[in-house]
mmCIF file of C-alpha atoms in Angstrom:
data_model
loop_
_atom_site.group_PDB
_atom_site.id
_atom_site.type_symbol
_atom_site.label_atom_id
_atom_site.label_comp_id
_atom_site.label_asym_id
_atom_site.label_seq_id
_atom_site.Cartn_x
_atom_site.Cartn_y
_atom_site.Cartn_z
ATOM 1 C CA UNK A 11 1.577 16.425 -2.041
ATOM 2 C CA UNK A 12 1.802 15.558 1.663
ATOM 3 C CA UNK A 13 -1.405 15.468 3.652
ATOM 4 C CA UNK A 14 -2.108 17.084 7.024
ATOM 5 C CA UNK A 15 -0.348 14.332 9.018
ATOM 6 C CA UNK A 16 2.561 13.833 6.593
ATOM 7 C CA UNK A 17 6.005 15.383 6.851
ATOM 8 C CA UNK A 18 8.254 16.247 3.886
ATOM 9 C CA UNK A 19 11.503 14.303 3.854
ATOM 10 C CA UNK A 20 13.264 15.312 0.610
ATOM 11 C CA UNK A 21 12.753 18.301 -1.691
ATOM 12 C CA UNK A 22 13.921 18.867 -5.269
ATOM 13 C CA UNK A 23 16.975 21.060 -5.945
ATOM 14 C CA UNK A 24 14.824 24.220 -6.027
ATOM 15 C CA UNK A 25 13.282 23.384 -2.642
ATOM 16 C CA UNK A 26 9.806 23.864 -4.130
ATOM 17 C CA UNK A 27 8.555 20.300 -4.674
ATOM 18 C CA UNK A 28 8.404 17.477 -2.163
ATOM 19 C CA UNK A 29 10.058 14.338 -3.565
ATOM 20 C CA UNK A 30 9.238 12.061 -0.630
ATOM 21 C CA UNK A 31 7.480 12.323 2.696
ATOM 22 C CA UNK A 32 6.767 10.259 5.767
ATOM 23 C CA UNK A 33 3.356 9.628 7.256
ATOM 24 C CA UNK A 34 2.262 9.206 10.825
ATOM 25 C CA UNK A 35 0.570 5.910 11.616
ATOM 26 C CA UNK A 36 -1.631 4.820 14.473
ATOM 27 C CA UNK A 37 0.206 2.103 16.420
ATOM 28 C CA UNK A 38 -2.691 1.405 18.781
ATOM 29 C CA UNK A 39 -3.114 -2.398 18.936
ATOM 30 C CA UNK A 40 -6.369 -3.843 17.621
ATOM 31 C CA UNK A 41 -8.729 -5.258 20.250
ATOM 32 C CA UNK A 42 -8.351 -8.981 20.946
ATOM 33 C CA UNK A 43 -11.886 -9.668 19.672
ATOM 34 C CA UNK A 44 -11.200 -7.949 16.322
ATOM 35 C CA UNK A 45 -12.685 -9.810 13.359
ATOM 36 C CA UNK A 46 -10.187 -9.902 10.512
ATOM 37 C CA UNK A 47 -10.871 -10.204 6.793
ATOM 38 C CA UNK A 48 -12.342 -13.418 5.460
ATOM 39 C CA UNK A 49 -9.951 -15.908 3.856
ATOM 40 C CA UNK A 50 -10.864 -16.553 0.230
ATOM 41 C CA UNK A 51 -9.686 -19.879 -1.213
ATOM 42 C CA UNK A 52 -7.741 -19.394 -4.437
ATOM 43 C CA UNK A 53 -8.071 -21.791 -7.332
ATOM 44 C CA UNK A 54 -6.343 -21.592 -10.731
ATOM 45 C CA UNK A 55 -9.723 -20.599 -12.230
ATOM 46 C CA UNK A 56 -10.168 -17.698 -9.784
ATOM 47 C CA UNK A 57 -6.682 -16.407 -10.656
ATOM 48 C CA UNK A 58 -7.306 -16.430 -14.416
ATOM 49 C CA UNK A 59 -8.560 -12.810 -14.601
ATOM 50 C CA UNK A 60 -5.458 -11.665 -12.698
ATOM 51 C CA UNK A 61 -2.948 -13.339 -15.009
ATOM 52 C CA UNK A 62 -1.274 -11.506 -17.861
ATOM 53 C CA UNK A 63 -1.032 -13.900 -20.832
ATOM 54 C CA UNK A 64 1.403 -11.527 -22.592
ATOM 55 C CA UNK A 65 3.972 -11.854 -19.783
ATOM 56 C CA UNK A 66 6.619 -14.559 -19.805
ATOM 57 C CA UNK A 67 5.561 -15.592 -16.285
ATOM 58 C CA UNK A 68 1.804 -15.126 -16.839
ATOM 59 C CA UNK A 69 1.563 -12.607 -13.987
#
């Protein structure tokens, strides 16, 4: 269901359901003194909860 700033792109064959839509985005540049997110060092131990042991790749 598209929101107030979204625009339907494709409808189903009955023209009653939106299959995909596009959204408007704000392209205003961030200020030069913007503080970005903190970098978190990753170690094999910190990744362990994210791994899937039942996958052939572990991810």
